[in-house]
PDB file of C-alpha atoms in Angstrom:
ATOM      1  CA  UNK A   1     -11.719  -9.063 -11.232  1.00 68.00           C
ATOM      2  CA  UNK A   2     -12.124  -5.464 -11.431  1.00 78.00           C
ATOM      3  CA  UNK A   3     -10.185  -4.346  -8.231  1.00 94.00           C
ATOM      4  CA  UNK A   4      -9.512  -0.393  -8.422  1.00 97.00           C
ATOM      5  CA  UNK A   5     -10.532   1.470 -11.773  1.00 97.00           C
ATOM      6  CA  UNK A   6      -9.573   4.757 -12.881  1.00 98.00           C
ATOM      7  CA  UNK A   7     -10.838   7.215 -15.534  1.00 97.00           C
ATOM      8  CA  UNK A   8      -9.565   8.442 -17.477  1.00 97.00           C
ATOM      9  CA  UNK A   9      -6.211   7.349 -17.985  1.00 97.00           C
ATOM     10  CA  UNK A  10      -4.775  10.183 -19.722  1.00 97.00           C
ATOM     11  CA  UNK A  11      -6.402  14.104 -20.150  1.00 97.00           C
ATOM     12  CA  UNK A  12      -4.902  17.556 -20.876  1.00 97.00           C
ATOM     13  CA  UNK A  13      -6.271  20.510 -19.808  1.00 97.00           C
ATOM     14  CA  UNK A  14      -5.519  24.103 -19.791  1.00 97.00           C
ATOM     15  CA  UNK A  15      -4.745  26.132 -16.789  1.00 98.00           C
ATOM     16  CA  UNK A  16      -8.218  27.226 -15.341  1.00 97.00           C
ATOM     17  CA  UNK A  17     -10.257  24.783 -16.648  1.00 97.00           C
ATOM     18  CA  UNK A  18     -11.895  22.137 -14.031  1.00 96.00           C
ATOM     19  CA  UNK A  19     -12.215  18.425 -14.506  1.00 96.00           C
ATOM     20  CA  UNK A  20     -13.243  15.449 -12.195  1.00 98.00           C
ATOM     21  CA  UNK A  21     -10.948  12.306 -11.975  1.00 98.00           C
ATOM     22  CA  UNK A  22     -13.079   9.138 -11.057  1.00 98.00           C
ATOM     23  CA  UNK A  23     -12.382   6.392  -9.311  1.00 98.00           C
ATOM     24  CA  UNK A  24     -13.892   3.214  -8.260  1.00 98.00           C
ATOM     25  CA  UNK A  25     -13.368   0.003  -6.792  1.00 97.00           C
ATOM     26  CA  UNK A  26     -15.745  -3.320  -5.850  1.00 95.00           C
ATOM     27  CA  UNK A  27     -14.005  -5.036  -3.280  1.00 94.00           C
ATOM     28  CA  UNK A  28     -15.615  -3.240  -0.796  1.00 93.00           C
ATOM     29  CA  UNK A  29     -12.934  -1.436   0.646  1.00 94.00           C
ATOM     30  CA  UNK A  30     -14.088   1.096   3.183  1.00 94.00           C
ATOM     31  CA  UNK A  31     -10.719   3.246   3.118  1.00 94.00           C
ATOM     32  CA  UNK A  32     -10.207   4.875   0.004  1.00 96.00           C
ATOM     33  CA  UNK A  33      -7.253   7.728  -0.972  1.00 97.00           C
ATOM     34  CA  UNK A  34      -5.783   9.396  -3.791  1.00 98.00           C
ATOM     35  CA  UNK A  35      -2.278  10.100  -3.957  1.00 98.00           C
ATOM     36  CA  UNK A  36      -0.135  12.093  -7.004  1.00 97.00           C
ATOM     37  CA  UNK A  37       3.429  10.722  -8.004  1.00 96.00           C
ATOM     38  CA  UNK A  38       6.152  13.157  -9.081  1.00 95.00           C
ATOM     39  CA  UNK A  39       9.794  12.839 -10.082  1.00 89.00           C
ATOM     40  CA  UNK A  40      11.598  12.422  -7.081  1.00 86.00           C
ATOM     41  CA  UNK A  41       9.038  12.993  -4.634  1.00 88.00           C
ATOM     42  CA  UNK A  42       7.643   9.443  -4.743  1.00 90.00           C
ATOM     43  CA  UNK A  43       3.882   9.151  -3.713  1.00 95.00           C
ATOM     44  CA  UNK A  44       2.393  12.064  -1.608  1.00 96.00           C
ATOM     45  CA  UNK A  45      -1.462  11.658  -0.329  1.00 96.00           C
ATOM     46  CA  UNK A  46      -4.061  14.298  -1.391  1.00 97.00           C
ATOM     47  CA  UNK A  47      -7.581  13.233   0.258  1.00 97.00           C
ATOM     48  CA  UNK A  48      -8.223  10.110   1.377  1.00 96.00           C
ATOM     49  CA  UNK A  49     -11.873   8.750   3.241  1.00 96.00           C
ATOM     50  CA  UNK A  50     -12.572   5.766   5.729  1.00 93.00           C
ATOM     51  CA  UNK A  51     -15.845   5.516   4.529  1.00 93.00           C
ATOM     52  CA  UNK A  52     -19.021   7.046   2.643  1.00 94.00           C
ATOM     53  CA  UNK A  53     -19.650  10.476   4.005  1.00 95.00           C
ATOM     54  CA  UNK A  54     -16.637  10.931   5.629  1.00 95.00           C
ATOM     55  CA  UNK A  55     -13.299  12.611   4.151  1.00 97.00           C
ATOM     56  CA  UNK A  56      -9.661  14.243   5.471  1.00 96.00           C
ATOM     57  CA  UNK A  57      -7.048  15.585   3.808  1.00 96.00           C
ATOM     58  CA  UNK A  58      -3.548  14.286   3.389  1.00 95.00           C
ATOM     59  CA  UNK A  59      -0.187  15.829   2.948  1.00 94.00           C
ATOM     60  CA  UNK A  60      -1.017  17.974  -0.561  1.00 96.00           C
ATOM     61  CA  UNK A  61      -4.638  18.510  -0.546  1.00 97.00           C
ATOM     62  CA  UNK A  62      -4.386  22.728  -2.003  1.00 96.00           C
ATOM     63  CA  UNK A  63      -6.512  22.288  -5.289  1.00 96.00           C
ATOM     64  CA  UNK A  64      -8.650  19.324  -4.512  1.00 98.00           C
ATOM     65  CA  UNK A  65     -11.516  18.436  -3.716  1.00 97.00           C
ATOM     66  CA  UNK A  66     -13.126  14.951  -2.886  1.00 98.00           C
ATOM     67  CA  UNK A  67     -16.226  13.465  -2.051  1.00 96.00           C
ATOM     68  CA  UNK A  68     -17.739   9.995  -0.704  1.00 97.00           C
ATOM     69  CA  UNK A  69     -21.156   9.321  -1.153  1.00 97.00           C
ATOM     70  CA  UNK A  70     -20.899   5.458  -1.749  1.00 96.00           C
ATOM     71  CA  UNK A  71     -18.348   3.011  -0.542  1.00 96.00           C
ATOM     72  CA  UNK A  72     -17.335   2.082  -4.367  1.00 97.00           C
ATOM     73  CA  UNK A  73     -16.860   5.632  -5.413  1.00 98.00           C
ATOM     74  CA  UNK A  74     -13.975   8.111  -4.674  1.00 98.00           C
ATOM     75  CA  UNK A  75     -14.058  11.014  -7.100  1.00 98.00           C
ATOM     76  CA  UNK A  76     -10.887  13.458  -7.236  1.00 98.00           C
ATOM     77  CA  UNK A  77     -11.835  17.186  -8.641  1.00 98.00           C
ATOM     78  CA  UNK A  78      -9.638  19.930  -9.827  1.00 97.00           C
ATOM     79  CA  UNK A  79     -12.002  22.833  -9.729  1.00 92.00           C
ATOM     80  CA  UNK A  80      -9.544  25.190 -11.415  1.00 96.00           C
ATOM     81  CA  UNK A  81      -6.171  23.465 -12.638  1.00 97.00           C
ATOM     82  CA  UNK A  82      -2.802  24.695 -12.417  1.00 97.00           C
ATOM     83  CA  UNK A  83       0.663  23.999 -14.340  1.00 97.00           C
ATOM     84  CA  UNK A  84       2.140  22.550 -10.498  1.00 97.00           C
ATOM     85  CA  UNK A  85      -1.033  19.797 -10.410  1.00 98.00           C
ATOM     86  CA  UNK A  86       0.805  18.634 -13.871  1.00 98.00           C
ATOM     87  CA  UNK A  87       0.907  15.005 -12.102  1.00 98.00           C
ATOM     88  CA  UNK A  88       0.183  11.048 -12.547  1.00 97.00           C
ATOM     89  CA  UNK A  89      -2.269  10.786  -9.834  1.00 98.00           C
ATOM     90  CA  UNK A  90      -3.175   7.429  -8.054  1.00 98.00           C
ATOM     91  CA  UNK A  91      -6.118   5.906  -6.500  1.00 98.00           C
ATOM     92  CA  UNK A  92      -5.787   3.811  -3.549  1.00 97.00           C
ATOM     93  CA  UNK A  93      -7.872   1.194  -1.550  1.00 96.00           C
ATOM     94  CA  UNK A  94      -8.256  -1.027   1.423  1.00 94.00           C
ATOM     95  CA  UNK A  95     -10.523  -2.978   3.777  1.00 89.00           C
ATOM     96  CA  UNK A  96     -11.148  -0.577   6.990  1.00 78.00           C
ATOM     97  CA  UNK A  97     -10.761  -3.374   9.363  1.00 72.00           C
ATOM     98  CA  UNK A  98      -7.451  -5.521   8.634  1.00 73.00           C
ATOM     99  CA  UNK A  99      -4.113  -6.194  10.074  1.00 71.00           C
ATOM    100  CA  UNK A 100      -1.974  -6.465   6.293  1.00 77.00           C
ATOM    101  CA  UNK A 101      -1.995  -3.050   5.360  1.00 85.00           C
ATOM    102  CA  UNK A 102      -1.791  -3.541   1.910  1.00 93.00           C
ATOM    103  CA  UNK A 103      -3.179  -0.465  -0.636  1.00 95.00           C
ATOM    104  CA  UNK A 104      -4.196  -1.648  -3.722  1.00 96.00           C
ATOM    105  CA  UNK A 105      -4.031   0.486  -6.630  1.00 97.00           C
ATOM    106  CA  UNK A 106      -5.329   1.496  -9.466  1.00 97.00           C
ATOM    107  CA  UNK A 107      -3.314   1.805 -12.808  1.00 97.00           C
ATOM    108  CA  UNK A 108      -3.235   5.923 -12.810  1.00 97.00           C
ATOM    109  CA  UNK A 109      -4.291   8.631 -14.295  1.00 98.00           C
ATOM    110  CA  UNK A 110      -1.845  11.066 -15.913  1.00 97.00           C
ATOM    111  CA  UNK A 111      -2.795  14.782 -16.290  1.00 98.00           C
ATOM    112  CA  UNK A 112      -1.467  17.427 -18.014  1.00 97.00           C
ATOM    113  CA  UNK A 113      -1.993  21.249 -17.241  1.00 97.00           C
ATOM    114  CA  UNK A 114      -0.701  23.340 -20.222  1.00 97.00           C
TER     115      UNK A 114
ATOM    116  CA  UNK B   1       6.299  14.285  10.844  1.00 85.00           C
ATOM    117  CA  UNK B   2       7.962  11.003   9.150  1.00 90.00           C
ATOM    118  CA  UNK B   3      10.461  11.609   6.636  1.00 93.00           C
ATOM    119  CA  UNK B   4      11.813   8.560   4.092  1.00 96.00           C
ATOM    120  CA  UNK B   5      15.177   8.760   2.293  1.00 97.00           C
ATOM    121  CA  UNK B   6      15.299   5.889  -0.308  1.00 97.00           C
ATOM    122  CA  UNK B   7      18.954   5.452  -2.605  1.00 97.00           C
ATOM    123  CA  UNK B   8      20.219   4.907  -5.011  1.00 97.00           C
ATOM    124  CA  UNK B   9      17.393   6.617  -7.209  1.00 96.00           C
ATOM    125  CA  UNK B  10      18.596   4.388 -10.136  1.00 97.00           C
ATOM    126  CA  UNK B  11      19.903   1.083  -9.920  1.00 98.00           C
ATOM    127  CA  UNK B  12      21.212  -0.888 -12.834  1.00 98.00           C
ATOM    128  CA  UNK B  13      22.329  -4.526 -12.281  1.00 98.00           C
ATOM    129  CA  UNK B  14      23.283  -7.745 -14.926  1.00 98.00           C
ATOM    130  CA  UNK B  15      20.778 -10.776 -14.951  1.00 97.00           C
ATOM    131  CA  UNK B  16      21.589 -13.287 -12.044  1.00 97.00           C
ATOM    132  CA  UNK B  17      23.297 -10.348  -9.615  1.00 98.00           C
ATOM    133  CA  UNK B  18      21.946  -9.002  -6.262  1.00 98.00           C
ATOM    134  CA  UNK B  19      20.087  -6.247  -5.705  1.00 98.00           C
ATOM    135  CA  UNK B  20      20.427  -3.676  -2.420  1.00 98.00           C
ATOM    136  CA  UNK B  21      17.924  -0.596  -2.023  1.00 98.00           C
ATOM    137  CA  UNK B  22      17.956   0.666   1.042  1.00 98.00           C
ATOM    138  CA  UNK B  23      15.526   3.480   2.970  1.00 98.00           C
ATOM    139  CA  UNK B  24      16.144   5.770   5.918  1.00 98.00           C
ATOM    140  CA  UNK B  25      13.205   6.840   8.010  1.00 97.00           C
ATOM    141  CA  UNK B  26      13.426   9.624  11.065  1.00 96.00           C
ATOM    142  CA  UNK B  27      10.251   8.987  13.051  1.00 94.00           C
ATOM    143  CA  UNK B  28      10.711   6.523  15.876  1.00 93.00           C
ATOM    144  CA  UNK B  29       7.124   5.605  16.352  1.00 93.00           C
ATOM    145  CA  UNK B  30       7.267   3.945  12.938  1.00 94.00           C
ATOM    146  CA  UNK B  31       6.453   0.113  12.940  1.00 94.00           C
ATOM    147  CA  UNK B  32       5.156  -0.651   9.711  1.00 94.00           C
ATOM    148  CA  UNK B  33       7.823  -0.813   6.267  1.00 96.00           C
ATOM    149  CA  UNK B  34       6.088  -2.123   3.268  1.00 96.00           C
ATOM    150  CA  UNK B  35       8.035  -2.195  -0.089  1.00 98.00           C
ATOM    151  CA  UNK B  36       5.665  -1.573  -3.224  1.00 98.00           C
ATOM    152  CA  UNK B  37       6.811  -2.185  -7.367  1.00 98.00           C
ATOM    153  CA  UNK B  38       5.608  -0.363  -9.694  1.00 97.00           C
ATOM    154  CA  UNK B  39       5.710  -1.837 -13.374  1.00 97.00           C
ATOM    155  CA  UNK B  40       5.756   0.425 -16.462  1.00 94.00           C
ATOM    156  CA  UNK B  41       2.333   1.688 -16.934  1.00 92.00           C
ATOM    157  CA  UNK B  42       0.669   0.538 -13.683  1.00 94.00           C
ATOM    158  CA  UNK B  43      -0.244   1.433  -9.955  1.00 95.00           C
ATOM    159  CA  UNK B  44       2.586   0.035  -7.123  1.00 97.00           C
ATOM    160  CA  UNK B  45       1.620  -3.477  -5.857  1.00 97.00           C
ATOM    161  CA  UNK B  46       3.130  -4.502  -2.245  1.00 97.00           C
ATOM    162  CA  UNK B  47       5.657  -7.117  -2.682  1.00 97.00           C
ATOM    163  CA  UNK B  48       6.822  -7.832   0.866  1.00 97.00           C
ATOM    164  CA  UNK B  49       6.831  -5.691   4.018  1.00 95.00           C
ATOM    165  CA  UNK B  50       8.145  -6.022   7.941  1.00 94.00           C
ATOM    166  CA  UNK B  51       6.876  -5.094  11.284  1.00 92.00           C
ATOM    167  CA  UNK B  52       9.533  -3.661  13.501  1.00 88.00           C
ATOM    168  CA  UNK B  53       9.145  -6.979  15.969  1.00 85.00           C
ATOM    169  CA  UNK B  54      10.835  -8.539  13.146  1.00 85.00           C
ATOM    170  CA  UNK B  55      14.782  -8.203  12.268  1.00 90.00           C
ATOM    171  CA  UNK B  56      14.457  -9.654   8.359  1.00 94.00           C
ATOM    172  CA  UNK B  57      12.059 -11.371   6.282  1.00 95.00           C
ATOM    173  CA  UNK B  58      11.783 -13.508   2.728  1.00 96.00           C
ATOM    174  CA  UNK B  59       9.435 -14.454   0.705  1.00 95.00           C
ATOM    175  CA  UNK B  60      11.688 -16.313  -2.164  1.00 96.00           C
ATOM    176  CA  UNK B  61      14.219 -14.280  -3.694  1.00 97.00           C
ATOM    177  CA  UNK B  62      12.925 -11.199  -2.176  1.00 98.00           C
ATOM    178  CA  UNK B  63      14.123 -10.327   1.369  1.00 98.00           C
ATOM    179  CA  UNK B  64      13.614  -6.783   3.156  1.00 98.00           C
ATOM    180  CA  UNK B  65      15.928  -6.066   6.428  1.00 97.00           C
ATOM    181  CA  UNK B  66      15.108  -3.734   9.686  1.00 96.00           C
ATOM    182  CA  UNK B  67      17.712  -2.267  12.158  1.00 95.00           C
ATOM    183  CA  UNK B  68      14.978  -0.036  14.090  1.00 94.00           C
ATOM    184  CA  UNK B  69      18.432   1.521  16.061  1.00 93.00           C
ATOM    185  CA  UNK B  70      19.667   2.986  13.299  1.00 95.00           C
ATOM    186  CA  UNK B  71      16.257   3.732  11.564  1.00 96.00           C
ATOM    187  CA  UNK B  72      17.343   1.743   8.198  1.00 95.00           C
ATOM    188  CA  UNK B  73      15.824  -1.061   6.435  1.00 97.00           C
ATOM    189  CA  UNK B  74      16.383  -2.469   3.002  1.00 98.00           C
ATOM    190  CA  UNK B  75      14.962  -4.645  -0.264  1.00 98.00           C
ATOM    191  CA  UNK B  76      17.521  -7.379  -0.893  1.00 98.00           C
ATOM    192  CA  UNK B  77      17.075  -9.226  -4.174  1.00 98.00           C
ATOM    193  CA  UNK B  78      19.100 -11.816  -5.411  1.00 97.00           C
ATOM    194  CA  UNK B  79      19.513 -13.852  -9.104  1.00 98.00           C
ATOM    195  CA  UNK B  80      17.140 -10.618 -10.365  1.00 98.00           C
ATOM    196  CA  UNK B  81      15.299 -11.096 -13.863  1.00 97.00           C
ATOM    197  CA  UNK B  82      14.408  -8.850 -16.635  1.00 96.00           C
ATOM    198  CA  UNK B  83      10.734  -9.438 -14.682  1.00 96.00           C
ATOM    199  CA  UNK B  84      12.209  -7.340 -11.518  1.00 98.00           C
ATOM    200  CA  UNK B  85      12.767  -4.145 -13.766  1.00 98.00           C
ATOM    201  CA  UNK B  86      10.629  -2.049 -12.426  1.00 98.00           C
ATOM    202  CA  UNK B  87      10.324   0.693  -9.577  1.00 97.00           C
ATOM    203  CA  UNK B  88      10.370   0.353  -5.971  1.00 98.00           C
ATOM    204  CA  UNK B  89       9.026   2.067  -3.019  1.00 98.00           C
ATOM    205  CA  UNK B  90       9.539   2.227   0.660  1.00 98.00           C
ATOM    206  CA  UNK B  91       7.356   3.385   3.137  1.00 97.00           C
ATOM    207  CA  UNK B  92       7.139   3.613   6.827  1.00 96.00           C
ATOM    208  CA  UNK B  93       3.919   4.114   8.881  1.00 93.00           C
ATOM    209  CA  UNK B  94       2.723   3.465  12.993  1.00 90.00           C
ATOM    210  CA  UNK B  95       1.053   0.984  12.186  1.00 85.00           C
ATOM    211  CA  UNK B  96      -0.200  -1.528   9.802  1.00 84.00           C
ATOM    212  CA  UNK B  97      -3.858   0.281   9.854  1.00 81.00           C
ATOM    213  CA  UNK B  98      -2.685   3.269   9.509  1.00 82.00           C
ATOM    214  CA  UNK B  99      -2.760   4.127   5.782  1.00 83.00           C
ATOM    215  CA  UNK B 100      -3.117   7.517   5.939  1.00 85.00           C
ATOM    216  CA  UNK B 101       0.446   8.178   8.038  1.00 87.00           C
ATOM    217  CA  UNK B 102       1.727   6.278   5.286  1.00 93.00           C
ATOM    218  CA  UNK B 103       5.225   8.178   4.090  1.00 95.00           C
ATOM    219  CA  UNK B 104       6.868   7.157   0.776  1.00 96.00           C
ATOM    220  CA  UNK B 105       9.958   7.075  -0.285  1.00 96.00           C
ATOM    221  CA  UNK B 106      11.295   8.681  -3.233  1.00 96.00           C
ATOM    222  CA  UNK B 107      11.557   5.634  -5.384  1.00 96.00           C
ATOM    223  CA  UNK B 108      14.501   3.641  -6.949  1.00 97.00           C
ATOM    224  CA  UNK B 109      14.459   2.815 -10.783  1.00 97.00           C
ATOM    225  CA  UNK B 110      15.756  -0.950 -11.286  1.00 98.00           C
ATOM    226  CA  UNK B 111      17.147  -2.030 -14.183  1.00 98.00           C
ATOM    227  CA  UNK B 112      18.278  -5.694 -15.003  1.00 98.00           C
ATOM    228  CA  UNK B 113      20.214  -6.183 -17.820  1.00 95.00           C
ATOM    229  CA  UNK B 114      21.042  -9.312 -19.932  1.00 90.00           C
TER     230      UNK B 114
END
């Protein structure tokens, strides 16, 4: 019971350089999001997508791109990383149609920009 | 848009004692307050949430509270465990559906001692 997977869970990378977080999920979720978690700012949402071919951008979305070409896939890239995207970032999923709204997530991936 | 205040940002209690966190929200047309926990090392994981028909709800030794006058709800939990040491999130959106208007709180570190 996979549920949301993301890779990888820990990178480094110096200021400049670009890098692609992945993410991916099989419950067939048609909502998908990515969110980054700093000290004392909680959870803030980049990019999130309601389904494949369709994305919008969140609160903090300077820096980021994203893309949705399948319904299982929600890749997050950093085309040229900074010291301030320093971050644990989080993916996030859900059915489209539902009345819970519950967002499952994925364990994180925490990057580093020296 | 929606802004959450969440205190205490730490919170340490003794095995067996309650637990009070409590979150401020400023939007009106918020209806939806999940609460989320986030265990060392992993993503946040809803544990209970309340729709603003609703005055309190439980689900065992977790109960959350709502006064949608004064824009305040809480996480109540009593006899707490070394197992409730964690995180915790609010968050306050429309509606249910609506992940995306989704607005976190800061977070509140829990600590239960023995």
């Amino acid at each position: 019971n996979a549920g949301v997977t993301q890779t990888p869970k820990f990178q480094v990378l110096k200021t400049g350089q670009s890098m692609t977080l992945q993410c991916a999920q099989d419950m067939n979720h048609e909502y998908m999001s990515w969110y980054r978690q700093d000290p004392g700012m909680g959870l803030r949402l980049i990019h999130y997508s309601v389904g494949a071919g369709i994305t919008d951008q969140g609160e903090v979305p300077n820096g980021y791109n994203v893309s949705r070409s399948t319904t299982e896939d929600f890749p997050l890239r950093l085309l040229s990383a900074a010291p301030s995207q320093t971050s644990v970032y989080f993916c996030a999923s859900r059915p489209g149609q539902t009345n819970t709204g519950e967002l499952f997530f994925g364990e994180g991936s925490r990057l580093t920009v020296l | 848009g929606e802004n959450v205040e969440q205190h205490p940002s730490t919170l340490s209690v003794q095995e067996g004692d309650s637990a009070v966190i409590k979150c401020t929200y400023s939007d009106s047309a918020s209806n939806y307050f999940p609460w989320y926990k986030q265990e060392l090392g992993k993503g946040p994981q809803l544990i209970i949430d309340i729709r603003s028909n609703v005055g309190e709800k439980k689900d065992q030794r977790i109960a959350v509270t709502l006064n949608k006058t004064a824009k305040h709800f809480s996480l109540h939990i009593t006899e707490t465990q070394p197992e409730d040491s964690a995180v915790y999130f609010c968050a306050a959106s429309p509606f249910p559906g609506t992940a995306s208007k989704l607005t976190f709180g800061t977070g509140t570190r829990l600590q239960v001692t023995l």
